[in-house]
PDB file of C-alpha atoms in Angstrom:
ATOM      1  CA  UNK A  56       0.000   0.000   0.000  1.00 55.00           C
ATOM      2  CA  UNK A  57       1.098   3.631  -0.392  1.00 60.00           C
ATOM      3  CA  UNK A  58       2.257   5.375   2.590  1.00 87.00           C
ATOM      4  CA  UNK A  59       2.302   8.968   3.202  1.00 93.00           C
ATOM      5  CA  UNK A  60       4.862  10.662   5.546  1.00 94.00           C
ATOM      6  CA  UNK A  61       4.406  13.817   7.553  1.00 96.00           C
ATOM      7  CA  UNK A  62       6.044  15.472  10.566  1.00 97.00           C
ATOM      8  CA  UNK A  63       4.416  14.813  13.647  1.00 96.00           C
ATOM      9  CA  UNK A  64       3.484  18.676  15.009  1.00 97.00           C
ATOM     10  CA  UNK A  65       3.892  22.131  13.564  1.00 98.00           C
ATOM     11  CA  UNK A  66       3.813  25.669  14.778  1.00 97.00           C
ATOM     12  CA  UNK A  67       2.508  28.403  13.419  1.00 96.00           C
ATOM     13  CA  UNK A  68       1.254  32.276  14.536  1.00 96.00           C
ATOM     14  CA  UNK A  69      -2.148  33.182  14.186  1.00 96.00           C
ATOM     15  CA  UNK A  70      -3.226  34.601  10.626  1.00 95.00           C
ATOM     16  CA  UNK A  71       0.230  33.889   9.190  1.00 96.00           C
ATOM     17  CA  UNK A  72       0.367  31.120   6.235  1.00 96.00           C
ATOM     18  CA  UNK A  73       0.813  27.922   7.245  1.00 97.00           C
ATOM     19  CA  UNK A  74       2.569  24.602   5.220  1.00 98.00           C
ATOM     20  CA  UNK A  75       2.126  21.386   5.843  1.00 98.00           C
ATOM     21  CA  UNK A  76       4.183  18.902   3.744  1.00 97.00           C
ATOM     22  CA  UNK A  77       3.699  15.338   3.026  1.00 97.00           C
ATOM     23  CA  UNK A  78       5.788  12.733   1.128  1.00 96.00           C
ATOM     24  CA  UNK A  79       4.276   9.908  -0.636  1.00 93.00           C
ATOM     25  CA  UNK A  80       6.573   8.754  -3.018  1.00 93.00           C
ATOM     26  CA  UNK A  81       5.264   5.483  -3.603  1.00 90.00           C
ATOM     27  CA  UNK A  82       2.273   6.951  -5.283  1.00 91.00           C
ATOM     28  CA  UNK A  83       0.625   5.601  -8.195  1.00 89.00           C
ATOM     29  CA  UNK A  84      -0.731   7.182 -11.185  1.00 88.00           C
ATOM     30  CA  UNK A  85      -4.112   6.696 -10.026  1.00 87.00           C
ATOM     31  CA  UNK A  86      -4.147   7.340  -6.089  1.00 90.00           C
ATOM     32  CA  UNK A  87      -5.646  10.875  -5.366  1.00 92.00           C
ATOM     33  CA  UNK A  88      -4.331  12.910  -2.728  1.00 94.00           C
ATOM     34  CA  UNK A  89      -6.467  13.855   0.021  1.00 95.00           C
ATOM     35  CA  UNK A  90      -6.309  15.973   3.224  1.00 96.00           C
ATOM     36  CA  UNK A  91      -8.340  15.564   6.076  1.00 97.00           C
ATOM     37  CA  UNK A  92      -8.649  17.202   9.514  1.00 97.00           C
ATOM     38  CA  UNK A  93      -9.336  16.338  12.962  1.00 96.00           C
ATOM     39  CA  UNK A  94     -10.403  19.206  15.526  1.00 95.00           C
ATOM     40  CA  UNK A  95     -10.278  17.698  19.388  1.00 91.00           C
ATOM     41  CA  UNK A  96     -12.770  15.602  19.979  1.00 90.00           C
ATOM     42  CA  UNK A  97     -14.438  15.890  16.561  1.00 93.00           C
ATOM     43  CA  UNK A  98     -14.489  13.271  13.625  1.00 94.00           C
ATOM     44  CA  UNK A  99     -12.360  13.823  11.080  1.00 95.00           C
ATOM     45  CA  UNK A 100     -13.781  16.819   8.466  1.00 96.00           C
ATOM     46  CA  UNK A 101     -12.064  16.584   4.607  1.00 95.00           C
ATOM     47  CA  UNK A 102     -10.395  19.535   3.351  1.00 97.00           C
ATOM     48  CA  UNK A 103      -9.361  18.962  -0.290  1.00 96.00           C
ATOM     49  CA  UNK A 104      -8.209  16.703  -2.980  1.00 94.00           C
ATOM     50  CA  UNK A 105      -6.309  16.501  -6.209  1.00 94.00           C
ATOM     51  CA  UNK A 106      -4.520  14.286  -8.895  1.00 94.00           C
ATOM     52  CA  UNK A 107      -1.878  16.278 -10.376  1.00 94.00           C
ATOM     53  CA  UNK A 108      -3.306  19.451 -10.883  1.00 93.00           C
ATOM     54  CA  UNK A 109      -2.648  22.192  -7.853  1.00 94.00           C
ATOM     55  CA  UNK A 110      -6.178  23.283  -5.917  1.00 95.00           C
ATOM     56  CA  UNK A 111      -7.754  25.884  -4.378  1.00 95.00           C
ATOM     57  CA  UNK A 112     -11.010  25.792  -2.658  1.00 93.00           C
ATOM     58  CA  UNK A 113     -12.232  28.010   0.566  1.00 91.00           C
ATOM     59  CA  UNK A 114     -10.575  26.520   3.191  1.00 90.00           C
ATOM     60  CA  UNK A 115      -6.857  25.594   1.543  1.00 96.00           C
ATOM     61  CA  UNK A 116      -5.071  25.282  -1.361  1.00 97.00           C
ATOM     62  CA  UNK A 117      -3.214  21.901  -2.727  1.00 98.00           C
ATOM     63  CA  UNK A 118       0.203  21.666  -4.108  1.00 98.00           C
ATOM     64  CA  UNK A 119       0.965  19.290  -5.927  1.00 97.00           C
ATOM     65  CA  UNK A 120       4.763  18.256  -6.917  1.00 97.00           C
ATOM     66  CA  UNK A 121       5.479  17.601 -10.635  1.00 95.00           C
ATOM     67  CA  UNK A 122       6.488  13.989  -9.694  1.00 95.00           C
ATOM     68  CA  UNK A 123       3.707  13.460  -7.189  1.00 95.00           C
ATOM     69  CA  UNK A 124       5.902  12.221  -4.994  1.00 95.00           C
ATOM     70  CA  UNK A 125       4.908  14.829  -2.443  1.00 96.00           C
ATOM     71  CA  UNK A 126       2.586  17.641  -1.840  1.00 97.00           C
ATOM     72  CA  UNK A 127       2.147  20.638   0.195  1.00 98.00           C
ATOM     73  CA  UNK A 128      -1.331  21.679   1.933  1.00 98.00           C
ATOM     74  CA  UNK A 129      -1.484  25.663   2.370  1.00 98.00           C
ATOM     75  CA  UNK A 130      -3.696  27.241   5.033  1.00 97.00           C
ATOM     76  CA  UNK A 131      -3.415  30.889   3.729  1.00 94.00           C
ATOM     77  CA  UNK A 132      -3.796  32.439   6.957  1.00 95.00           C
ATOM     78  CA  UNK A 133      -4.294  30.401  10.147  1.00 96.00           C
ATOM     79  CA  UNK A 134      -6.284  31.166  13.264  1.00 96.00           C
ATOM     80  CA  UNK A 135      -6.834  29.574  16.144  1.00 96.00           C
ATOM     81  CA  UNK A 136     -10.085  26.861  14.468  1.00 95.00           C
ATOM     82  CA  UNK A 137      -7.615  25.406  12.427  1.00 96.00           C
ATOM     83  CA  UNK A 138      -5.815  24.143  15.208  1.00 97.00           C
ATOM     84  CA  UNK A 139      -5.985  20.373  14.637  1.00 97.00           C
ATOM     85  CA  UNK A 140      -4.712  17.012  13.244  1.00 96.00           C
ATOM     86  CA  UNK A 141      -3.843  17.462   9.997  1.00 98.00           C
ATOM     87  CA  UNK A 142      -3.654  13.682   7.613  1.00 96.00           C
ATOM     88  CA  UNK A 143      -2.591  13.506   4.220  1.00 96.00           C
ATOM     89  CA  UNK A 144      -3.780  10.154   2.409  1.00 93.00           C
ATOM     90  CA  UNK A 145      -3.715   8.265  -0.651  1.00 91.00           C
ATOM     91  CA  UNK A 146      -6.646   6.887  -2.141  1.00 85.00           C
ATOM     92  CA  UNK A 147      -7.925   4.783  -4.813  1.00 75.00           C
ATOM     93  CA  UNK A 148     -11.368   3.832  -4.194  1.00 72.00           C
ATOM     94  CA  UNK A 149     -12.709   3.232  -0.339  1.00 70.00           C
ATOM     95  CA  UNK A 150      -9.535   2.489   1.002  1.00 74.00           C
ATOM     96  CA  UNK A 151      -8.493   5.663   2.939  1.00 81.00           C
ATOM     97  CA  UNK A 152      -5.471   4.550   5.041  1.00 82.00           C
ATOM     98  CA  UNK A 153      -4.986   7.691   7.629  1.00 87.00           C
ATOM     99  CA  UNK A 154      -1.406   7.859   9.018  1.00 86.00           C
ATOM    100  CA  UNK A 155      -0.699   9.700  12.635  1.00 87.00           C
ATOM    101  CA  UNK A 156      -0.890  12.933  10.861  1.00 94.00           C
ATOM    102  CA  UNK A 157       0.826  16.390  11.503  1.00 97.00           C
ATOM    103  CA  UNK A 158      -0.804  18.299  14.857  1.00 97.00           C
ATOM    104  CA  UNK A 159      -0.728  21.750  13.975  1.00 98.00           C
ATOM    105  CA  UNK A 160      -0.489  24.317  17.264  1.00 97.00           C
ATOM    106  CA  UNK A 161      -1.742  28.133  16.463  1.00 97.00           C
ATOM    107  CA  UNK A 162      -0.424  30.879  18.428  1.00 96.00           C
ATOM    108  CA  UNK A 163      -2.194  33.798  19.079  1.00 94.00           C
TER     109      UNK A 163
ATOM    110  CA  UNK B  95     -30.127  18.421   7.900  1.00 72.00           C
ATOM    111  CA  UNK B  96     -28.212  16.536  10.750  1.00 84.00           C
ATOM    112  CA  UNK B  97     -25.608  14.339   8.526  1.00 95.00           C
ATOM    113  CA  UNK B  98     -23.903  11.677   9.967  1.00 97.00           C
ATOM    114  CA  UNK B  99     -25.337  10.327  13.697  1.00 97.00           C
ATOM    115  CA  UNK B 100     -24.211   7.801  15.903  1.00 98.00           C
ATOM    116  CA  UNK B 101     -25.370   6.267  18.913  1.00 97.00           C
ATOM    117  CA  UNK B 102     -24.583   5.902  21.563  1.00 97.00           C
ATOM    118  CA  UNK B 103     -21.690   8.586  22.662  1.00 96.00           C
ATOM    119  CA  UNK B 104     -20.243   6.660  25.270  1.00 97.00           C
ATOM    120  CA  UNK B 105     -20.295   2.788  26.516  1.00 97.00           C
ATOM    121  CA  UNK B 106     -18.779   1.059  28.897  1.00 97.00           C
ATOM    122  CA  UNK B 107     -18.658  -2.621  28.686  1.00 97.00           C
ATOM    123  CA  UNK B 108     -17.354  -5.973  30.798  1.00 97.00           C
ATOM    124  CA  UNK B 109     -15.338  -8.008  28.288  1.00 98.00           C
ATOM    125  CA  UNK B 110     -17.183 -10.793  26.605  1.00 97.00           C
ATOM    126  CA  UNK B 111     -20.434  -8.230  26.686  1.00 97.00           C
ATOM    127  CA  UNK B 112     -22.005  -7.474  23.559  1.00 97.00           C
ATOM    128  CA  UNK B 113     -22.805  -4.333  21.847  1.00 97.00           C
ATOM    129  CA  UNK B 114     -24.274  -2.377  18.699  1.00 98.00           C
ATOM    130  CA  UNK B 115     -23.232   0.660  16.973  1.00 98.00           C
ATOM    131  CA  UNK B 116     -25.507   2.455  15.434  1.00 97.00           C
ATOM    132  CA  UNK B 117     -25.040   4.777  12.353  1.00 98.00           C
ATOM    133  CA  UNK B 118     -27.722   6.946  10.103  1.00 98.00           C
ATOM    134  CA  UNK B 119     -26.871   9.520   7.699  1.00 97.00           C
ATOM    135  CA  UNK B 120     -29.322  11.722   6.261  1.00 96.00           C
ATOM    136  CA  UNK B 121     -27.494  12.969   3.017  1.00 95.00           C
ATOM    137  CA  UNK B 122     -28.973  10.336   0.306  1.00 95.00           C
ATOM    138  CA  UNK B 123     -25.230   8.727  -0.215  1.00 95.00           C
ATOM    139  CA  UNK B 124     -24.778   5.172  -0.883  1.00 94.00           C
ATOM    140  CA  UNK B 125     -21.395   4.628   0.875  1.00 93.00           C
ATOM    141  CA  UNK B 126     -20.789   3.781   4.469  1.00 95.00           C
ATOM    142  CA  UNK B 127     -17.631   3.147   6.549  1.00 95.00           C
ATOM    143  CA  UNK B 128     -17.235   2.331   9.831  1.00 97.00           C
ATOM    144  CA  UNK B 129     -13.618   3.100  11.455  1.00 96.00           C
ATOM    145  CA  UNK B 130     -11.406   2.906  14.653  1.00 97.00           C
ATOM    146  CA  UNK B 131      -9.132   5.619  16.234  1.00 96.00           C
ATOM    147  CA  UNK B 132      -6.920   3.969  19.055  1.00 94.00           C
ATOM    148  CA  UNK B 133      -5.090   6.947  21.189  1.00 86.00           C
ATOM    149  CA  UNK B 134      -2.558   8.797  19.383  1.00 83.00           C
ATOM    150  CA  UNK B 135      -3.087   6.822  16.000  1.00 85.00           C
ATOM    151  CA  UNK B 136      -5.004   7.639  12.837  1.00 88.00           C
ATOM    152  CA  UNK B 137      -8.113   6.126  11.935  1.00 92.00           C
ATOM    153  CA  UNK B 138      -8.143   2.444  10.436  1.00 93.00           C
ATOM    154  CA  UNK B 139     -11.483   1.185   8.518  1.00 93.00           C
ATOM    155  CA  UNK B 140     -12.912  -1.706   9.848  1.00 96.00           C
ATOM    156  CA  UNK B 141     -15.893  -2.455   7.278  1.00 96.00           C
ATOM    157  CA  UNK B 142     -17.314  -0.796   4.473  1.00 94.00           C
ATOM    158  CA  UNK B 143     -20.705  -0.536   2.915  1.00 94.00           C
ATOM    159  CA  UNK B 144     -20.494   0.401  -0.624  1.00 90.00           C
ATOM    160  CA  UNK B 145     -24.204   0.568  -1.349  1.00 91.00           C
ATOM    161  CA  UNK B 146     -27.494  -0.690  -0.162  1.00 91.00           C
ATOM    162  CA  UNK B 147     -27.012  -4.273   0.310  1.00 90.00           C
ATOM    163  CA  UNK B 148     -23.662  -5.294   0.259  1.00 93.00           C
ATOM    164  CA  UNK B 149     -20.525  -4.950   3.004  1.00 95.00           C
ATOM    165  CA  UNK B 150     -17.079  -5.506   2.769  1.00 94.00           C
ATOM    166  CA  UNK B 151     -13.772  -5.993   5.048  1.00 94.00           C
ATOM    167  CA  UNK B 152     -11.510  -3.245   5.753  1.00 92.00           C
ATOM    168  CA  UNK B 153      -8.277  -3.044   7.116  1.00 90.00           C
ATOM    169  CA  UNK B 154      -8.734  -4.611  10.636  1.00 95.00           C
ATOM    170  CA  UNK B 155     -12.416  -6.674  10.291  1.00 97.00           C
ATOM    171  CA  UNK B 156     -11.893  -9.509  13.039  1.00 96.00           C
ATOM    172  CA  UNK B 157     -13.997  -8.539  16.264  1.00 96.00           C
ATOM    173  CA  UNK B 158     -16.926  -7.381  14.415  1.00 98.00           C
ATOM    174  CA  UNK B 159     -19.681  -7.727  12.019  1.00 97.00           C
ATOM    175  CA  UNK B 160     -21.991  -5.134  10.329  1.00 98.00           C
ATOM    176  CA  UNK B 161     -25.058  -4.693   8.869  1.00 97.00           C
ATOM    177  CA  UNK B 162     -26.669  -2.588   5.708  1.00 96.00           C
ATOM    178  CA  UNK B 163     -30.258  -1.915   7.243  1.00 88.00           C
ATOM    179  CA  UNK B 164     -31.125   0.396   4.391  1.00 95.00           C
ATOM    180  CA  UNK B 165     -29.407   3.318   2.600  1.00 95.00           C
ATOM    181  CA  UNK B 166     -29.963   5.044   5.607  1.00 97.00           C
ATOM    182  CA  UNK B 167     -28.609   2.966   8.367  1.00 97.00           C
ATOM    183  CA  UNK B 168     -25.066   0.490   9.485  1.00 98.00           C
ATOM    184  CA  UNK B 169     -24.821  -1.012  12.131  1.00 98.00           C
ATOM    185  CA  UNK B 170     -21.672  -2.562  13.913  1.00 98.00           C
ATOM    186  CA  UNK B 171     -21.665  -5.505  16.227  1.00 98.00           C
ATOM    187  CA  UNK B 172     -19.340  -6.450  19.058  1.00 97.00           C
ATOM    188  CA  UNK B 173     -20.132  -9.886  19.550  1.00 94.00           C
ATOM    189  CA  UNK B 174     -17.906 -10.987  22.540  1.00 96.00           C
ATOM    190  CA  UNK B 175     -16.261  -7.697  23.150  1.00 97.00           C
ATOM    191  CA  UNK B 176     -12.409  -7.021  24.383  1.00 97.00           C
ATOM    192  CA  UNK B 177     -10.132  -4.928  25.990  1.00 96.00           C
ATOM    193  CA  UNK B 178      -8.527  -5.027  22.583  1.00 96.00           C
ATOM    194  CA  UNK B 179     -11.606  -3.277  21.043  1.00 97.00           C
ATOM    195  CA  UNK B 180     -11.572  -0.336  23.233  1.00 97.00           C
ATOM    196  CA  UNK B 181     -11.336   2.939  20.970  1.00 97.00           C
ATOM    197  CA  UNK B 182     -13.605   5.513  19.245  1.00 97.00           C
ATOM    198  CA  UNK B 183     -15.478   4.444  16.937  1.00 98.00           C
ATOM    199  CA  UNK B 184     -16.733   6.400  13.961  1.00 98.00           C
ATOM    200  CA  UNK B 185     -18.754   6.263  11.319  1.00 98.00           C
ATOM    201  CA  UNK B 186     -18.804   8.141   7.625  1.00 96.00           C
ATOM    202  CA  UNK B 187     -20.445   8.281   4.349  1.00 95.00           C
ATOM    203  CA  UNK B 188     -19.885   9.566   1.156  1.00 92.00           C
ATOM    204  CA  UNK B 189     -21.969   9.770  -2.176  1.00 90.00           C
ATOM    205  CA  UNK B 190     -19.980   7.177  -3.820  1.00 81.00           C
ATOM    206  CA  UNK B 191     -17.320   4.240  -3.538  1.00 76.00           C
ATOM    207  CA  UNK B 192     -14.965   6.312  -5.772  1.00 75.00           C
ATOM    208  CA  UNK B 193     -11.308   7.737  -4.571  1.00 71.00           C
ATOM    209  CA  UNK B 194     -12.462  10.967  -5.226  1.00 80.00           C
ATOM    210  CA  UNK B 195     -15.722  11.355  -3.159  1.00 85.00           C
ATOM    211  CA  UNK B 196     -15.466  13.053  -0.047  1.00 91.00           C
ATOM    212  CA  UNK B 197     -16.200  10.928   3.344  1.00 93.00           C
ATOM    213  CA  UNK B 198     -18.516  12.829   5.974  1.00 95.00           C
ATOM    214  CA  UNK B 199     -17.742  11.843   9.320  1.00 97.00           C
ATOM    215  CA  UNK B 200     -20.163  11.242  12.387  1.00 97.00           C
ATOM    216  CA  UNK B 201     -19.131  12.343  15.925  1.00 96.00           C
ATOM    217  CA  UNK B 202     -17.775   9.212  17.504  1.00 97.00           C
ATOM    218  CA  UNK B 203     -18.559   6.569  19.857  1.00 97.00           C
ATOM    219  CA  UNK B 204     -16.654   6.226  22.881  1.00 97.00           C
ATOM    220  CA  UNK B 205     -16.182   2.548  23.713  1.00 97.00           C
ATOM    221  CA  UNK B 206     -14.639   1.248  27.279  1.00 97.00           C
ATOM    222  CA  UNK B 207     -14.161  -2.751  27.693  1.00 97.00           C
ATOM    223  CA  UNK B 208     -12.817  -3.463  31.155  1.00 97.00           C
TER     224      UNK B 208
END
């Protein structure tokens, strides 16, 4: 199965941009990449999702590298609700395999 | 529109006890999932429903059994639970069994086997 890989907490201020990174680089041509989150306590709430193509909806925008091999989820300007766990996945059809995630802190 | 519910919230049960999960989503969608988050860890899928009718093993099946009621409803059944099976327990749906359709998730079940 393809694995994902991302660091296990980040920082960031409030309303500054935030990156989270994730390598996959046993992707195949036809897993999508999707990003969930996690707010304490909460189920998990999906964010966005691409193929190869960069995205942008209202809560993030996807990066996608030319390879695919990893990607980079941008929060344009965190506050203190987006303070969660943040998982990156690869998926083909049901099978959505959630690693530990990245736990993203917001400072005020 | 309430979307996913489960029930109940919280249960606490004697090992060999058995139990049912209950699931209902109100969003039309044929696809249900029900999944596991030990402490710390990500979520693992333990069965899958990918339309009216018809279920499917997941990632870590053994322990349980499930059941399509209707589009509506899935059900999960601890037959002889254990300490093992402690662990929130959640529940999602989605319009379709496709890698791109996005999974709604329900609020969790809190499950205690001493």
């Amino acid at each position: 199965d393809a694995k994902t890989t991302q660091p296990n907490s980040m920082e960031s201020n409030e309303e500054e941009p935030v990156h989270l990174p994730c390598n996959h680089s046993t992707i195949s041509g036809t897993d999508y990449i999707h990003w969930y989150r996690q707010l304490p306590s909460q189920g998990p709430e999906y964010v966005i999702h691409g193929l190869t193509s960069n995205v942008n909806n209202r809560m993030a925008s996807l990066a996608i590298a030319e390879d695919r091999k990893s990607s980079t989820l941008i929060l344009h300007r965190a506050t203190l609700r987006d303070a969660a766990v943040y998982y990156c996945i690869l998926r083909q059809n049901n099978d959505m395999r959630f690693g530990a995630g990245t736990r993203l802190t917001v400072k005020p | 529109n309430a979307g996913v519910t489960q029930t109940p919230k919280f249960q606490v049960l004697k090992t060999g006890q058995s139990m049912t999960l209950q699931c209902a989503q109100d969003m039309n969608h044929n696809s249900m999932y029900w999944y596991r988050q030990d402490p710390g860890m990500g979520l693992r899928l333990i069965y899958y429903s990918a339309s009216e009718g018809t279920t499917d093993k997941g990632e870590v099946p053994n322990g349980y059994n499930v059941s399509r009621l209707n589009k509506r409803e899935f059900s999960l059944r601890l037959e002889s639970a254990a300490p093992s099976q402690t662990s929130v327990y959640f529940c999602a749906s989605s319009v379709a069994p496709s890698g791109v359709e996005e999974q709604f998730f329900g609020p969790g079940t809190r499950l205690t086997v001493l």
